Amino acid sequence: MTMIDHHSDILILGSGAAGCTAAIYAARANRRPIVISGSQPGGQLTITTDVENFPGFADMIQGPWLMEQMQKQAEHVGARFVNDTIEELECLPDAFVCRGESGVRYHGRSLIVATGASARWLGLESERRYRGYGVSACATCDGFFFRNKHVAVVGGGNTAVEEAIYLTNHAAKVTLIHRRDILRAERIAQQRLLANAKIEVCWNSEVDEILGDPERPEVTALRLKDTVTGGFRDLPVDGVFIAIGHSPNTSLFAGRLDLDEDGYIVTKPGSTVTSRAGVFAAGDVQDRHFRQAVTAAGSGCMSALEAERFLLNTTG
């Protein structure tokens, strides 16, 4: 079999909001970027139904439609999208070579990593069934849709506590469900949580099943298991937010780029520059704090501008 090679000044790994925005800017600089879509083309927005917080749209839009439009815009100005997933990365002195599952090799003088981060889920079949219909992993994205309703948050760390507090801006009641009898979150965050009259903590409990109406579909309750007694009970809720953390998609870059203790790519403050010259990281793969489509798009813009600056200053 003949090995196929593609060459570009800028390779972009990932096709979410960060990758598409980087592609738009790189293409407008006439760099003819190649975007390798990855295992989830379009990123996390493709599994987000209603989007109401992306600037420029007075009416609610759909996540998959938004990503379709971003890709079309990037293609219109000269970006090329390839449906492939990178399995190997070789860092040469003056280039980066990525090999896809397809066997195709992609060569780039610079590399933008926008592979994103994946929310950690409970792994329940009912969780998959109602994802986007009452099950969410982003309170900032979806909290608005639960105004004056009862929602639950699953988790015990900083993310869970912060999301529970945030949801009190919309929901009438928030129940935090934690499998232990003590939280892992910072003490000051715990104090704010426990002092909030809208929040109730359900200790020593874990979600055994998410109950709902499959016809509509919508979440109606959670079946909780007591981790001490083993007993079960149902908690009526209108929605549930899973807040047990995110995992950045960075296994490919271990040993090649500096990663923090949780696997996020380390970038210079106020920049997308990584520990390796010519490699830039944008979006959720390096942002552990905000994880919003608009911030990912912003860092995608930054990465393309910084890659262009790198190429202009690099001979050959």
JSON list of C-alpha atoms in Angstrom, two decimals, residues 46-133:
[
{"chain": "A", "resi": 46, "resn": "THR", "atom": "CA", "xyz": [-22.24, 18.46, 18.66]},
{"chain": "A", "resi": 47, "resn": "ILE", "atom": "CA", "xyz": [-23.86, 16.80, 21.70]},
{"chain": "A", "resi": 48, "resn": "THR", "atom": "CA", "xyz": [-25.28, 20.07, 23.02]},
{"chain": "A", "resi": 49, "resn": "THR", "atom": "CA", "xyz": [-28.84, 20.67, 21.90]},
{"chain": "A", "resi": 50, "resn": "ASP", "atom": "CA", "xyz": [-29.80, 24.22, 22.88]},
{"chain": "A", "resi": 51, "resn": "VAL", "atom": "CA", "xyz": [-27.15, 26.97, 22.79]},
{"chain": "A", "resi": 52, "resn": "GLU", "atom": "CA", "xyz": [-28.16, 30.38, 24.09]},
{"chain": "A", "resi": 53, "resn": "ASN", "atom": "CA", "xyz": [-24.87, 31.92, 25.21]},
{"chain": "A", "resi": 54, "resn": "PHE", "atom": "CA", "xyz": [-22.79, 32.09, 22.02]},
{"chain": "A", "resi": 55, "resn": "PRO", "atom": "CA", "xyz": [-22.56, 35.73, 20.90]},
{"chain": "A", "resi": 56, "resn": "GLY", "atom": "CA", "xyz": [-24.23, 36.81, 17.68]},
{"chain": "A", "resi": 57, "resn": "PHE", "atom": "CA", "xyz": [-27.53, 34.92, 17.85]},
{"chain": "A", "resi": 58, "resn": "ALA", "atom": "CA", "xyz": [-30.64, 36.55, 19.28]},
{"chain": "A", "resi": 59, "resn": "ASP", "atom": "CA", "xyz": [-32.54, 33.27, 19.20]},
{"chain": "A", "resi": 60, "resn": "MET", "atom": "CA", "xyz": [-31.57, 29.92, 20.62]},
{"chain": "A", "resi": 61, "resn": "ILE", "atom": "CA", "xyz": [-29.51, 27.78, 18.23]},
{"chain": "A", "resi": 62, "resn": "GLN", "atom": "CA", "xyz": [-28.52, 24.13, 18.12]},
{"chain": "A", "resi": 63, "resn": "GLY", "atom": "CA", "xyz": [-24.96, 23.05, 18.91]},
{"chain": "A", "resi": 64, "resn": "PRO", "atom": "CA", "xyz": [-24.55, 20.75, 15.89]},
{"chain": "A", "resi": 65, "resn": "TRP", "atom": "CA", "xyz": [-25.79, 23.52, 13.57]},
{"chain": "A", "resi": 66, "resn": "LEU", "atom": "CA", "xyz": [-23.32, 26.01, 15.07]},
{"chain": "A", "resi": 67, "resn": "MET", "atom": "CA", "xyz": [-20.39, 23.65, 14.49]},
{"chain": "A", "resi": 68, "resn": "GLU", "atom": "CA", "xyz": [-21.57, 22.93, 10.96]},
{"chain": "A", "resi": 69, "resn": "GLN", "atom": "CA", "xyz": [-21.55, 26.66, 10.25]},
{"chain": "A", "resi": 70, "resn": "MET", "atom": "CA", "xyz": [-18.07, 27.10, 11.78]},
{"chain": "A", "resi": 71, "resn": "GLN", "atom": "CA", "xyz": [-16.68, 24.34, 9.57]},
{"chain": "A", "resi": 72, "resn": "LYS", "atom": "CA", "xyz": [-18.33, 25.76, 6.46]},
{"chain": "A", "resi": 73, "resn": "GLN", "atom": "CA", "xyz": [-16.89, 29.19, 7.23]},
{"chain": "A", "resi": 74, "resn": "ALA", "atom": "CA", "xyz": [-13.40, 27.73, 7.66]},
{"chain": "A", "resi": 75, "resn": "GLU", "atom": "CA", "xyz": [-13.70, 25.75, 4.42]},
{"chain": "A", "resi": 76, "resn": "HIS", "atom": "CA", "xyz": [-14.97, 28.82, 2.59]},
{"chain": "A", "resi": 77, "resn": "VAL", "atom": "CA", "xyz": [-11.76, 30.72, 3.37]},
{"chain": "A", "resi": 78, "resn": "GLY", "atom": "CA", "xyz": [-9.49, 27.80, 2.47]},
{"chain": "A", "resi": 79, "resn": "ALA", "atom": "CA", "xyz": [-9.23, 25.32, 5.34]},
{"chain": "A", "resi": 80, "resn": "ARG", "atom": "CA", "xyz": [-9.33, 21.60, 4.61]},
{"chain": "A", "resi": 81, "resn": "PHE", "atom": "CA", "xyz": [-11.06, 19.17, 6.99]},
{"chain": "A", "resi": 82, "resn": "VAL", "atom": "CA", "xyz": [-10.11, 15.50, 7.14]},
{"chain": "A", "resi": 83, "resn": "ASN", "atom": "CA", "xyz": [-12.07, 12.83, 9.01]},
{"chain": "A", "resi": 84, "resn": "ASP", "atom": "CA", "xyz": [-9.24, 11.01, 10.73]},
{"chain": "A", "resi": 85, "resn": "THR", "atom": "CA", "xyz": [-7.90, 10.44, 14.24]},
{"chain": "A", "resi": 86, "resn": "ILE", "atom": "CA", "xyz": [-4.21, 10.84, 14.98]},
{"chain": "A", "resi": 87, "resn": "GLU", "atom": "CA", "xyz": [-2.52, 7.82, 16.55]},
{"chain": "A", "resi": 88, "resn": "GLU", "atom": "CA", "xyz": [1.15, 8.81, 16.41]},
{"chain": "A", "resi": 89, "resn": "LEU", "atom": "CA", "xyz": [3.05, 12.09, 16.60]},
{"chain": "A", "resi": 90, "resn": "GLU", "atom": "CA", "xyz": [6.69, 12.56, 15.60]},
{"chain": "A", "resi": 91, "resn": "CYS", "atom": "CA", "xyz": [8.41, 15.83, 16.45]},
{"chain": "A", "resi": 92, "resn": "LEU", "atom": "CA", "xyz": [11.21, 16.58, 14.00]},
{"chain": "A", "resi": 93, "resn": "PRO", "atom": "CA", "xyz": [13.59, 19.57, 14.21]},
{"chain": "A", "resi": 94, "resn": "ASP", "atom": "CA", "xyz": [11.70, 21.51, 11.56]},
{"chain": "A", "resi": 95, "resn": "ALA", "atom": "CA", "xyz": [8.34, 19.73, 11.25]},
{"chain": "A", "resi": 96, "resn": "PHE", "atom": "CA", "xyz": [5.69, 17.62, 12.95]},
{"chain": "A", "resi": 97, "resn": "VAL", "atom": "CA", "xyz": [4.45, 14.37, 11.46]},
{"chain": "A", "resi": 98, "resn": "CYS", "atom": "CA", "xyz": [1.11, 12.93, 12.53]},
{"chain": "A", "resi": 99, "resn": "ARG", "atom": "CA", "xyz": [-0.08, 9.49, 11.46]},
{"chain": "A", "resi": 100, "resn": "GLY", "atom": "CA", "xyz": [-3.81, 8.89, 11.38]},
{"chain": "A", "resi": 101, "resn": "GLU", "atom": "CA", "xyz": [-5.84, 5.73, 11.92]},
{"chain": "A", "resi": 102, "resn": "SER", "atom": "CA", "xyz": [-6.27, 5.73, 8.15]},
{"chain": "A", "resi": 103, "resn": "GLY", "atom": "CA", "xyz": [-2.52, 5.31, 7.68]},
{"chain": "A", "resi": 104, "resn": "VAL", "atom": "CA", "xyz": [-2.22, 8.76, 6.15]},
{"chain": "A", "resi": 105, "resn": "ARG", "atom": "CA", "xyz": [0.65, 10.96, 7.35]},
{"chain": "A", "resi": 106, "resn": "TYR", "atom": "CA", "xyz": [0.17, 14.68, 7.88]},
{"chain": "A", "resi": 107, "resn": "HIS", "atom": "CA", "xyz": [3.21, 16.97, 7.90]},
{"chain": "A", "resi": 108, "resn": "GLY", "atom": "CA", "xyz": [3.09, 20.44, 9.39]},
{"chain": "A", "resi": 109, "resn": "ARG", "atom": "CA", "xyz": [5.62, 23.19, 10.04]},
{"chain": "A", "resi": 110, "resn": "SER", "atom": "CA", "xyz": [3.55, 24.10, 13.07]},
{"chain": "A", "resi": 111, "resn": "LEU", "atom": "CA", "xyz": [0.91, 22.31, 15.10]},
{"chain": "A", "resi": 112, "resn": "ILE", "atom": "CA", "xyz": [-2.21, 23.57, 16.89]},
{"chain": "A", "resi": 113, "resn": "VAL", "atom": "CA", "xyz": [-3.59, 21.14, 19.46]},
{"chain": "A", "resi": 114, "resn": "ALA", "atom": "CA", "xyz": [-7.31, 21.61, 19.99]},
{"chain": "A", "resi": 115, "resn": "THR", "atom": "CA", "xyz": [-8.29, 18.08, 20.98]},
{"chain": "A", "resi": 116, "resn": "GLY", "atom": "CA", "xyz": [-10.49, 19.26, 23.85]},
{"chain": "A", "resi": 117, "resn": "ALA", "atom": "CA", "xyz": [-11.45, 17.59, 27.10]},
{"chain": "A", "resi": 118, "resn": "SER", "atom": "CA", "xyz": [-14.10, 14.99, 27.76]},
{"chain": "A", "resi": 119, "resn": "ALA", "atom": "CA", "xyz": [-16.49, 15.17, 30.68]},
{"chain": "A", "resi": 120, "resn": "ARG", "atom": "CA", "xyz": [-16.32, 12.20, 33.00]},
{"chain": "A", "resi": 121, "resn": "TRP", "atom": "CA", "xyz": [-19.66, 10.45, 33.16]},
{"chain": "A", "resi": 122, "resn": "LEU", "atom": "CA", "xyz": [-21.16, 7.97, 35.58]},
{"chain": "A", "resi": 123, "resn": "GLY", "atom": "CA", "xyz": [-21.37, 5.31, 32.89]},
{"chain": "A", "resi": 124, "resn": "LEU", "atom": "CA", "xyz": [-25.08, 4.57, 33.27]},
{"chain": "A", "resi": 125, "resn": "GLU", "atom": "CA", "xyz": [-27.19, 3.56, 30.29]},
{"chain": "A", "resi": 126, "resn": "SER", "atom": "CA", "xyz": [-29.95, 5.89, 31.51]},
{"chain": "A", "resi": 127, "resn": "GLU", "atom": "CA", "xyz": [-27.40, 8.71, 31.66]},
{"chain": "A", "resi": 128, "resn": "ARG", "atom": "CA", "xyz": [-26.67, 8.27, 27.94]},
{"chain": "A", "resi": 129, "resn": "ARG", "atom": "CA", "xyz": [-30.39, 8.06, 27.15]},
{"chain": "A", "resi": 130, "resn": "TYR", "atom": "CA", "xyz": [-31.21, 11.43, 28.73]},
{"chain": "A", "resi": 131, "resn": "ARG", "atom": "CA", "xyz": [-28.00, 13.29, 27.87]},
{"chain": "A", "resi": 132, "resn": "GLY", "atom": "CA", "xyz": [-29.14, 16.61, 26.48]},
{"chain": "A", "resi": 133, "resn": "TYR", "atom": "CA", "xyz": [-32.66, 16.00, 27.82]}
]
